[in-house]
Amino acid sequence: MHSNKRLVYLYKISLFYMALQKITKEEIIRIGIDLFRKQGYNRTSMNDLALACGLQKGSFYHYFSSKEALMSAILDTLYQYYRNKIFSLAYDQTKTPAERMEIFFKKQEPVFTQELTGCLFGNITLETISMEEEFKSVIQAFFSDWIDAFKQIFLDDGNSDDQALILARQSVMEIEGALMLMRVFADAALLRNACDLVLKKLKQAS
Amino acid sequence: MHSNKRLVYLYKISLFYMALQKITKEEIIRIGIDLFRKQGYNRTSMNDLALACGLQKGSFYHYFSSKEALMSAILDTLYQYYRNKIFSLAYDQTKTPAERMEIFFKKQEPVFTQELTGCLFGNITLETISMEEEFKSVIQAFFSDWIDAFKQIFLDDGNSDDQALILARQSVMEIEGALMLMRVFADAALLRNACDLVLKKLKQAS
Amino acid sequence: MHSNKRLVYLYKISLFYMALQKITKEEIIRIGIDLFRKQGYNRTSMNDLALACGLQKGSFYHYFSSKEALMSAILDTLYQYYRNKIFSLAYDQTKTPAERMEIFFKKQEPVFTQELTGCLFGNITLETISMEEEFKSVIQAFFSDWIDAFKQIFLDDGNSDDQALILARQSVMEIEGALMLMRVFADAALLRNACDLVLKKLKQAS
Amino acid sequence: MHSNKRLVYLYKISLFYMALQKITKEEIIRIGIDLFRKQGYNRTSMNDLALACGLQKGSFYHYFSSKEALMSAILDTLYQYYRNKIFSLAYDQTKTPAERMEIFFKKQEPVFTQELTGCLFGNITLETISMEEEFKSVIQAFFSDWIDAFKQIFLDDGNSDDQALILARQSVMEIEGALMLMRVFADAALLRNACDLVLKKLKQAS
DNA sequence: AATGAATGAGAGTTCATTCAT
DNA sequence: TATGAATGAACTCTCATTCAT
């Protein structure tokens, strides 16, 4: 039919200006997280990143203007993700402290133990902390928010403010230390056991 | 005679340079530990190392055949040092477990908190663990021996074998996690408090 | 009908884009003159040009097939403009030589001293003269015609053919040299004074 | 003879530490002047420079830490050369103004007309003046000193201070303009004639 | 054992140009 | 005609390592 043909024609025109792209910023961020976590920041080249994205080196700069810009985007994305999806769990008053902590670990363990490469923040903190002020502030915010989240759980578990802070810090330290040892010994059980011990810090542990 | 004078002159020159040993391997290792701990492995160039040693780049290779060779030597040296001087303290049956732990921390804290740059093993583990099999095995040995040392203290404190291992691992994790957070927040108190908490894990804490 | 509504919608979209002529070749040339004069040929990127035109990089190639093609168009346009609008003034026998020279300068000074960026031909001559034969011939034609124009004025001022040529060349050289120093010292007075001195070369100076 | 053999041996030792170099900074500067003058600053790559020096790209950085550093060294060297060897001629009171001017041109013409590539300062001024403040100040100093030198000659030729300055500026402008036209038309006579005209500005022209 | 010039591979980045839509 | 993602070559620069002396 005439109108149908025209429809198709015009539809094509409407698509005219939407050039297809091989990949999205979001996918690049996911790939970047993966590579940086496994290889570290300095040992991952722009070429590595581009190829992993199916792009040429030069094309990568369409998405991120520099390696640092990519890293910043990654840290921001991860930070927001943790804030909104993970740390927020700690403030859910409809669940017991123990339940919240369990959910927290249930969400995190598979991510952290995946290929035994741990947590990006943990992995690149010591490599990049002295490089960029911008990186540093996101890393600090990440750990602050994590400690705050755990503190809330310990508060709701009946601890004093001081005690809750101490327990929260200790728990974060144990988990980050566990992630390091997990990587050293290539043994995911080390992380799992550490999580169990953190759970046992709760008075009303299930 | 002209040629004789020149002979003497050149002889002196030759002695001057032949006798010159600007630095020892041991000193280079100490300097390397310092730089790697502060700047990381990848961000420390051979030029940085050479200059810090008062050498030219080319001369550095008379002492160590490569960057990796230097790193290996550093890891070995540090490992032996910890084995002989630090971890061995845990086996001193003439002291109480608490006393041993306290001495352990007293020896480590100043090293770790110096310039807030932490422990080389902790700092470069996550950066280099996936690089060299040789690095990996020393790093594993280091942490194994550390855990073993703590385990001995917890055993002597009246814990079961299983329980002692769990406490030892947990303690190492807490300290490594504390070193990371100390660096993130540039706050040495985080490490000191973590050590105190580890001490309190002892039944007969002083 | 649904399909009909969509048809109309898409038709509008198609008209929207089909009718859109964001910019004309002439406007691009004007913008190009401006950018090249200020930043030079090599330091002005196609992206700079496109953005200054409100286009995307890719769209620019619908107007000019390459950077060189744009430059050629610019040189041609400018050359024709000077031939028809400026150099032609020198042949206006209804005015005295001094009047013609004055009009010449009155038209040129504001263009040249605008933002102290001088004359495109002068500015890019030394940068591009060894690049493209095509550029070279327009640049040569421009300067030839300029000298010819001045020569006519000096002829009509009562000079011999030889003398008129010498004075014309000298005047062009003084003005181009003045444009260079104007830029070096960011001082428009240098050009204005140079023009005054050229005027004084006329016997019947006003 | 024994002592002779030993002499040779020790002589070799004394040369021990003097690693041979393929090229000197001074030679690189000369080559850089040549390339920049012919091709311009932006169109001359570090690779071009290195190859022209018989070096690999990376080796070039042993001599100059960056392209800008090389350019700065070149501008400084040229500026000092002109100050000490050329402009200084203008202040030689043992010669008449005309003699000084003639010597000045006699020294400059062969340099400028060599391969018809003109004067580096003139050639790259318009390309680099807006890039680096450091470049700008040397370029300004160069032209200031040149004008001062000519002014002294015109003063000694019996002109007032004001008049001498005007004549000096005009002369520099004519010469720079002549260099530009010389390049445009590939005709060294244009420069020579311009120099003659400058000489004629002297009252006591020879 | 000391030098430092030389190397060559590869880093991050820019840019003129192409092309599918 | 408009898009902007994609390209690939070239750019400036870094760095671990080698080597003649």
mmCIF file of N, CA and C in Angstrom, chain D residues 79-183:
data_model
loop_
_atom_site.group_PDB
_atom_site.id
_atom_site.type_symbol
_atom_site.label_atom_id
_atom_site.label_comp_id
_atom_site.label_asym_id
_atom_site.label_seq_id
_atom_site.Cartn_x
_atom_site.Cartn_y
_atom_site.Cartn_z
ATOM 1 N N TYR D 79 68.584 34.133 19.672
ATOM 2 C CA TYR D 79 68.496 35.485 20.224
ATOM 3 C C TYR D 79 69.868 35.940 20.712
ATOM 4 N N GLN D 80 70.552 35.073 21.459
ATOM 5 C CA GLN D 80 71.886 35.432 21.961
ATOM 6 C C GLN D 80 72.854 35.655 20.801
ATOM 7 N N TYR D 81 72.750 34.797 19.798
ATOM 8 C CA TYR D 81 73.624 34.950 18.640
ATOM 9 C C TYR D 81 73.414 36.313 17.987
ATOM 10 N N TYR D 82 72.161 36.673 17.763
ATOM 11 C CA TYR D 82 71.893 37.963 17.122
ATOM 12 C C TYR D 82 72.372 39.115 17.995
ATOM 13 N N ARG D 83 72.078 39.050 19.269
ATOM 14 C CA ARG D 83 72.519 40.085 20.207
ATOM 15 C C ARG D 83 74.026 40.290 20.141
ATOM 16 N N ASN D 84 74.737 39.180 20.264
ATOM 17 C CA ASN D 84 76.190 39.279 20.410
ATOM 18 C C ASN D 84 76.924 39.449 19.082
ATOM 19 N N LYS D 85 76.406 38.855 18.041
ATOM 20 C CA LYS D 85 77.162 38.844 16.799
ATOM 21 C C LYS D 85 76.618 39.801 15.736
ATOM 22 N N ILE D 86 75.350 40.093 15.777
ATOM 23 C CA ILE D 86 74.758 40.889 14.698
ATOM 24 C C ILE D 86 74.338 42.280 15.190
ATOM 25 N N PHE D 87 73.430 42.290 16.134
ATOM 26 C CA PHE D 87 72.920 43.584 16.588
ATOM 27 C C PHE D 87 74.044 44.444 17.166
ATOM 28 N N SER D 88 75.003 43.781 17.794
ATOM 29 C CA SER D 88 76.108 44.527 18.412
ATOM 30 C C SER D 88 76.891 45.349 17.391
ATOM 31 N N LEU D 89 76.861 44.917 16.146
ATOM 32 C CA LEU D 89 77.579 45.656 15.094
ATOM 33 C C LEU D 89 77.112 47.106 15.011
ATOM 34 N N ALA D 90 75.867 47.325 15.355
ATOM 35 C CA ALA D 90 75.277 48.663 15.200
ATOM 36 C C ALA D 90 75.910 49.669 16.161
ATOM 37 N N TYR D 91 76.567 49.156 17.191
ATOM 38 C CA TYR D 91 77.087 50.060 18.218
ATOM 39 C C TYR D 91 78.595 50.314 18.054
ATOM 40 N N ASP D 92 79.151 49.845 16.945
ATOM 41 C CA ASP D 92 80.588 49.988 16.706
ATOM 42 C C ASP D 92 80.894 51.390 16.183
ATOM 43 N N GLN D 93 81.315 52.269 17.119
ATOM 44 C CA GLN D 93 81.492 53.687 16.758
ATOM 45 C C GLN D 93 82.720 53.913 15.870
ATOM 46 N N THR D 94 83.504 52.884 15.640
ATOM 47 C CA THR D 94 84.683 53.073 14.777
ATOM 48 C C THR D 94 84.292 53.038 13.297
ATOM 49 N N LYS D 95 83.028 52.704 13.040
ATOM 50 C CA LYS D 95 82.592 52.642 11.635
ATOM 51 C C LYS D 95 81.477 53.651 11.396
ATOM 52 N N THR D 96 81.315 54.062 10.166
ATOM 53 C CA THR D 96 80.212 54.985 9.852
ATOM 54 C C THR D 96 78.905 54.202 9.919
ATOM 55 N N PRO D 97 77.796 54.899 10.113
ATOM 56 C CA PRO D 97 76.493 54.223 10.111
ATOM 57 C C PRO D 97 76.300 53.375 8.858
ATOM 58 N N ALA D 98 76.674 53.906 7.725
ATOM 59 C CA ALA D 98 76.483 53.154 6.471
ATOM 60 C C ALA D 98 77.325 51.881 6.467
ATOM 61 N N GLU D 99 78.554 51.999 6.954
ATOM 62 C CA GLU D 99 79.400 50.803 7.008
ATOM 63 C C GLU D 99 78.787 49.727 7.905
ATOM 64 N N ARG D 100 78.295 50.212 9.045
ATOM 65 C CA ARG D 100 77.691 49.234 9.983
ATOM 66 C C ARG D 100 76.495 48.527 9.345
ATOM 67 N N MET D 101 75.651 49.320 8.725
ATOM 68 C CA MET D 101 74.468 48.735 8.097
ATOM 69 C C MET D 101 74.863 47.746 7.010
ATOM 70 N N GLU D 102 75.892 48.102 6.266
ATOM 71 C CA GLU D 102 76.333 47.198 5.197
ATOM 72 C C GLU D 102 76.863 45.881 5.756
ATOM 73 N N ILE D 103 77.659 46.000 6.789
ATOM 74 C CA ILE D 103 78.173 44.765 7.413
ATOM 75 C C ILE D 103 77.016 43.921 7.935
ATOM 76 N N PHE D 104 76.075 44.609 8.569
ATOM 77 C CA PHE D 104 74.884 43.934 9.086
ATOM 78 C C PHE D 104 74.231 43.093 7.983
ATOM 79 N N PHE D 105 73.955 43.727 6.866
ATOM 80 C CA PHE D 105 73.292 43.004 5.776
ATOM 81 C C PHE D 105 74.187 41.919 5.198
ATOM 82 N N LYS D 106 75.462 42.216 5.110
ATOM 83 C CA LYS D 106 76.377 41.239 4.530
ATOM 84 C C LYS D 106 76.384 39.953 5.359
ATOM 85 N N LYS D 107 76.225 40.126 6.663
ATOM 86 C CA LYS D 107 76.192 38.937 7.528
ATOM 87 C C LYS D 107 74.842 38.222 7.443
ATOM 88 N N GLN D 108 73.785 39.013 7.278
ATOM 89 C CA GLN D 108 72.454 38.415 7.325
ATOM 90 C C GLN D 108 71.973 37.809 6.014
ATOM 91 N N GLU D 109 72.242 38.497 4.949
ATOM 92 C CA GLU D 109 71.690 38.027 3.675
ATOM 93 C C GLU D 109 71.954 36.563 3.376
ATOM 94 N N PRO D 110 73.208 36.117 3.483
ATOM 95 C CA PRO D 110 73.441 34.703 3.142
ATOM 96 C C PRO D 110 72.638 33.754 4.032
ATOM 97 N N VAL D 111 72.471 34.116 5.296
ATOM 98 C CA VAL D 111 71.685 33.263 6.189
ATOM 99 C C VAL D 111 70.222 33.244 5.767
ATOM 100 N N PHE D 112 69.693 34.422 5.522
ATOM 101 C CA PHE D 112 68.267 34.520 5.217
ATOM 102 C C PHE D 112 67.906 33.920 3.861
ATOM 103 N N THR D 113 68.774 34.163 2.885
ATOM 104 C CA THR D 113 68.408 33.705 1.545
ATOM 105 C C THR D 113 68.772 32.247 1.312
ATOM 106 N N GLN D 114 69.480 31.668 2.270
ATOM 107 C CA GLN D 114 69.873 30.259 2.155
ATOM 108 C C GLN D 114 68.626 29.389 1.996
ATOM 109 N N GLU D 115 68.540 28.766 0.876
ATOM 110 C CA GLU D 115 67.375 27.936 0.539
ATOM 111 C C GLU D 115 66.075 28.730 0.554
ATOM 112 N N LEU D 116 66.179 30.022 0.514
ATOM 113 C CA LEU D 116 65.006 30.908 0.462
ATOM 114 C C LEU D 116 64.038 30.677 1.614
ATOM 115 N N THR D 117 64.555 30.225 2.752
ATOM 116 C CA THR D 117 63.627 29.923 3.836
ATOM 117 C C THR D 117 63.582 31.014 4.907
ATOM 118 N N GLY D 118 64.302 32.081 4.678
ATOM 119 C CA GLY D 118 64.142 33.248 5.532
ATOM 120 C C GLY D 118 64.644 33.116 6.945
ATOM 121 N N CYS D 119 64.036 33.891 7.797
ATOM 122 C CA CYS D 119 64.474 34.068 9.176
ATOM 123 C C CYS D 119 63.562 33.290 10.096
ATOM 124 N N LEU D 120 64.136 32.454 10.962
ATOM 125 C CA LEU D 120 63.287 31.636 11.817
ATOM 126 C C LEU D 120 62.311 32.489 12.608
ATOM 127 N N PHE D 121 62.803 33.569 13.182
ATOM 128 C CA PHE D 121 61.912 34.405 13.988
ATOM 129 C C PHE D 121 60.717 34.868 13.156
ATOM 130 N N GLY D 122 61.003 35.362 11.966
ATOM 131 C CA GLY D 122 59.910 35.798 11.101
ATOM 132 C C GLY D 122 58.994 34.640 10.752
ATOM 133 N N ASN D 123 59.599 33.491 10.422
ATOM 134 C CA ASN D 123 58.788 32.380 9.931
ATOM 135 C C ASN D 123 57.870 31.780 10.980
ATOM 136 N N ILE D 124 58.358 31.684 12.207
ATOM 137 C CA ILE D 124 57.509 31.006 13.196
ATOM 138 C C ILE D 124 56.777 31.973 14.130
ATOM 139 N N THR D 125 57.107 33.253 14.019
ATOM 140 C CA THR D 125 56.425 34.221 14.883
ATOM 141 C C THR D 125 54.911 34.090 14.788
ATOM 142 N N LEU D 126 54.405 34.140 13.571
ATOM 143 C CA LEU D 126 52.955 34.166 13.407
ATOM 144 C C LEU D 126 52.339 32.810 13.722
ATOM 145 N N GLU D 127 53.160 31.762 13.730
ATOM 146 C CA GLU D 127 52.622 30.429 14.015
ATOM 147 C C GLU D 127 52.594 30.153 15.524
ATOM 148 N N THR D 128 53.587 30.706 16.224
ATOM 149 C CA THR D 128 53.722 30.298 17.626
ATOM 150 C C THR D 128 53.454 31.424 18.629
ATOM 151 N N ILE D 129 53.262 32.631 18.121
ATOM 152 C CA ILE D 129 53.186 33.759 19.055
ATOM 153 C C ILE D 129 52.059 33.594 20.069
ATOM 154 N N SER D 130 50.990 32.886 19.668
ATOM 155 C CA SER D 130 49.854 32.768 20.587
ATOM 156 C C SER D 130 49.907 31.474 21.392
ATOM 157 N N MET D 131 51.022 30.726 21.274
ATOM 158 C CA MET D 131 51.099 29.432 21.956
ATOM 159 C C MET D 131 51.691 29.517 23.353
ATOM 160 N N GLU D 132 52.896 30.020 23.407
ATOM 161 C CA GLU D 132 53.649 29.948 24.653
ATOM 162 C C GLU D 132 54.127 31.329 25.065
ATOM 163 N N GLU D 133 53.853 31.680 26.273
ATOM 164 C CA GLU D 133 54.301 32.971 26.773
ATOM 165 C C GLU D 133 55.828 33.073 26.695
ATOM 166 N N GLU D 134 56.474 31.925 26.908
ATOM 167 C CA GLU D 134 57.936 31.894 26.883
ATOM 168 C C GLU D 134 58.469 32.236 25.493
ATOM 169 N N PHE D 135 57.825 31.667 24.472
ATOM 170 C CA PHE D 135 58.233 31.971 23.102
ATOM 171 C C PHE D 135 58.047 33.466 22.858
ATOM 172 N N LYS D 136 56.871 33.943 23.261
ATOM 173 C CA LYS D 136 56.498 35.322 22.973
ATOM 174 C C LYS D 136 57.543 36.291 23.499
ATOM 175 N N SER D 137 58.004 36.061 24.715
ATOM 176 C CA SER D 137 58.904 37.058 25.300
ATOM 177 C C SER D 137 60.257 37.076 24.583
ATOM 178 N N VAL D 138 60.746 35.921 24.129
ATOM 179 C CA VAL D 138 62.006 35.934 23.388
ATOM 180 C C VAL D 138 61.806 36.603 22.030
ATOM 181 N N ILE D 139 60.685 36.303 21.405
ATOM 182 C CA ILE D 139 60.415 36.913 20.091
ATOM 183 C C ILE D 139 60.342 38.432 20.229
ATOM 184 N N GLN D 140 59.662 38.876 21.279
ATOM 185 C CA GLN D 140 59.586 40.326 21.508
ATOM 186 C C GLN D 140 60.977 40.915 21.749
ATOM 187 N N ALA D 141 61.763 40.216 22.572
ATOM 188 C CA ALA D 141 63.113 40.717 22.867
ATOM 189 C C ALA D 141 63.929 40.798 21.590
ATOM 190 N N PHE D 142 63.809 39.789 20.754
ATOM 191 C CA PHE D 142 64.551 39.780 19.490
ATOM 192 C C PHE D 142 64.210 41.013 18.655
ATOM 193 N N PHE D 143 62.932 41.261 18.454
ATOM 194 C CA PHE D 143 62.552 42.384 17.599
ATOM 195 C C PHE D 143 62.865 43.729 18.269
ATOM 196 N N SER D 144 62.706 43.786 19.581
ATOM 197 C CA SER D 144 63.065 45.020 20.291
ATOM 198 C C SER D 144 64.538 45.344 20.098
ATOM 199 N N ASP D 145 65.375 44.344 20.281
ATOM 200 C CA ASP D 145 66.818 44.571 20.166
ATOM 201 C C ASP D 145 67.207 44.936 18.739
ATOM 202 N N TRP D 146 66.521 44.320 17.797
ATOM 203 C CA TRP D 146 66.807 44.630 16.397
ATOM 204 C C TRP D 146 66.463 46.097 16.120
ATOM 205 N N ILE D 147 65.287 46.504 16.550
ATOM 206 C CA ILE D 147 64.872 47.896 16.334
ATOM 207 C C ILE D 147 65.833 48.857 17.051
ATOM 208 N N ASP D 148 66.216 48.491 18.275
ATOM 209 C CA ASP D 148 67.178 49.339 19.017
ATOM 210 C C ASP D 148 68.488 49.496 18.254
ATOM 211 N N ALA D 149 68.948 48.379 17.688
ATOM 212 C CA ALA D 149 70.219 48.416 16.960
ATOM 213 C C ALA D 149 70.111 49.366 15.765
ATOM 214 N N PHE D 150 69.061 49.209 14.992
ATOM 215 C CA PHE D 150 68.873 50.091 13.837
ATOM 216 C C PHE D 150 68.710 51.550 14.285
ATOM 217 N N LYS D 151 68.000 51.714 15.400
ATOM 218 C CA LYS D 151 67.792 53.082 15.895
ATOM 219 C C LYS D 151 69.135 53.759 16.166
ATOM 220 N N GLN D 152 70.073 53.010 16.747
ATOM 221 C CA GLN D 152 71.391 53.568 17.050
ATOM 222 C C GLN D 152 72.079 54.026 15.767
ATOM 223 N N ILE D 153 71.970 53.232 14.735
ATOM 224 C CA ILE D 153 72.591 53.593 13.454
ATOM 225 C C ILE D 153 71.967 54.880 12.914
ATOM 226 N N PHE D 154 70.645 54.955 12.985
ATOM 227 C CA PHE D 154 69.979 56.153 12.461
ATOM 228 C C PHE D 154 70.263 57.386 13.329
ATOM 229 N N LEU D 155 70.415 57.157 14.633
ATOM 230 C CA LEU D 155 70.802 58.268 15.514
ATOM 231 C C LEU D 155 72.178 58.799 15.107
ATOM 232 N N ASP D 156 73.100 57.860 14.950
ATOM 233 C CA ASP D 156 74.468 58.246 14.597
ATOM 234 C C ASP D 156 74.532 58.839 13.192
ATOM 235 N N ASP D 157 73.442 58.650 12.450
ATOM 236 C CA ASP D 157 73.391 59.202 11.091
ATOM 237 C C ASP D 157 72.808 60.623 11.116
ATOM 238 N N GLY D 158 72.558 61.122 12.334
ATOM 239 C CA GLY D 158 72.135 62.508 12.445
ATOM 240 C C GLY D 158 70.636 62.724 12.595
ATOM 241 N N ASN D 159 69.892 61.624 12.897
ATOM 242 C CA ASN D 159 68.454 61.778 13.088
ATOM 243 C C ASN D 159 68.133 62.073 14.551
ATOM 244 N N SER D 160 66.969 62.680 14.727
ATOM 245 C CA SER D 160 66.482 62.896 16.090
ATOM 246 C C SER D 160 66.088 61.541 16.680
ATOM 247 N N ASP D 161 65.898 61.521 17.965
ATOM 248 C CA ASP D 161 65.503 60.284 18.640
ATOM 249 C C ASP D 161 64.213 59.724 18.032
ATOM 250 N N ASP D 162 63.196 60.571 17.942
ATOM 251 C CA ASP D 162 61.913 60.138 17.368
ATOM 252 C C ASP D 162 62.085 59.605 15.956
ATOM 253 N N GLN D 163 62.782 60.379 15.174
ATOM 254 C CA GLN D 163 62.950 60.030 13.765
ATOM 255 C C GLN D 163 63.725 58.717 13.621
ATOM 256 N N ALA D 164 64.730 58.554 14.468
ATOM 257 C CA ALA D 164 65.540 57.329 14.409
ATOM 258 C C ALA D 164 64.681 56.105 14.713
ATOM 259 N N LEU D 165 63.825 56.239 15.699
ATOM 260 C CA LEU D 165 62.952 55.107 16.058
ATOM 261 C C LEU D 165 62.018 54.764 14.902
ATOM 262 N N ILE D 166 61.447 55.824 14.309
ATOM 263 C CA ILE D 166 60.528 55.591 13.186
ATOM 264 C C ILE D 166 61.247 54.890 12.043
ATOM 265 N N LEU D 167 62.428 55.377 11.714
ATOM 266 C CA LEU D 167 63.189 54.769 10.615
ATOM 267 C C LEU D 167 63.598 53.329 10.936
ATOM 268 N N ALA D 168 63.949 53.102 12.183
ATOM 269 C CA ALA D 168 64.375 51.750 12.580
ATOM 270 C C ALA D 168 63.217 50.773 12.438
ATOM 271 N N ARG D 169 62.074 51.159 12.971
ATOM 272 C CA ARG D 169 60.904 50.283 12.859
ATOM 273 C C ARG D 169 60.567 50.022 11.398
ATOM 274 N N GLN D 170 60.562 51.100 10.641
ATOM 275 C CA GLN D 170 60.221 50.959 9.230
ATOM 276 C C GLN D 170 61.191 49.998 8.537
ATOM 277 N N SER D 171 62.448 50.096 8.892
ATOM 278 C CA SER D 171 63.447 49.239 8.245
ATOM 279 C C SER D 171 63.222 47.774 8.600
ATOM 280 N N VAL D 172 62.971 47.511 9.882
ATOM 281 C CA VAL D 172 62.720 46.128 10.291
ATOM 282 C C VAL D 172 61.475 45.590 9.590
ATOM 283 N N MET D 173 60.446 46.404 9.542
ATOM 284 C CA MET D 173 59.216 45.979 8.862
ATOM 285 C C MET D 173 59.490 45.662 7.397
ATOM 286 N N GLU D 174 60.247 46.535 6.745
ATOM 287 C CA GLU D 174 60.538 46.290 5.331
ATOM 288 C C GLU D 174 61.287 44.984 5.142
ATOM 289 N N ILE D 175 62.235 44.729 6.013
ATOM 290 C CA ILE D 175 63.018 43.502 5.862
ATOM 291 C C ILE D 175 62.171 42.263 6.143
ATOM 292 N N GLU D 176 61.363 42.317 7.205
ATOM 293 C CA GLU D 176 60.503 41.157 7.485
ATOM 294 C C GLU D 176 59.491 40.964 6.355
ATOM 295 N N GLY D 177 58.930 42.063 5.866
ATOM 296 C CA GLY D 177 58.009 41.962 4.725
ATOM 297 C C GLY D 177 58.715 41.399 3.503
ATOM 298 N N ALA D 178 59.955 41.824 3.324
ATOM 299 C CA ALA D 178 60.717 41.335 2.169
ATOM 300 C C ALA D 178 60.983 39.842 2.295
ATOM 301 N N LEU D 179 61.268 39.398 3.516
ATOM 302 C CA LEU D 179 61.504 37.968 3.726
ATOM 303 C C LEU D 179 60.255 37.171 3.373
ATOM 304 N N MET D 180 59.090 37.726 3.751
ATOM 305 C CA MET D 180 57.851 37.028 3.425
ATOM 306 C C MET D 180 57.670 36.946 1.907
ATOM 307 N N LEU D 181 57.820 38.084 1.238
ATOM 308 C CA LEU D 181 57.634 38.069 -0.224
ATOM 309 C C LEU D 181 58.711 37.227 -0.918
ATOM 310 N N MET D 182 59.913 37.250 -0.380
ATOM 311 C CA MET D 182 60.964 36.404 -0.935
ATOM 312 C C MET D 182 60.515 34.946 -0.928
ATOM 313 N N ARG D 183 59.884 34.560 0.147
ATOM 314 C CA ARG D 183 59.435 33.174 0.237
ATOM 315 C C ARG D 183 58.258 32.916 -0.703
#
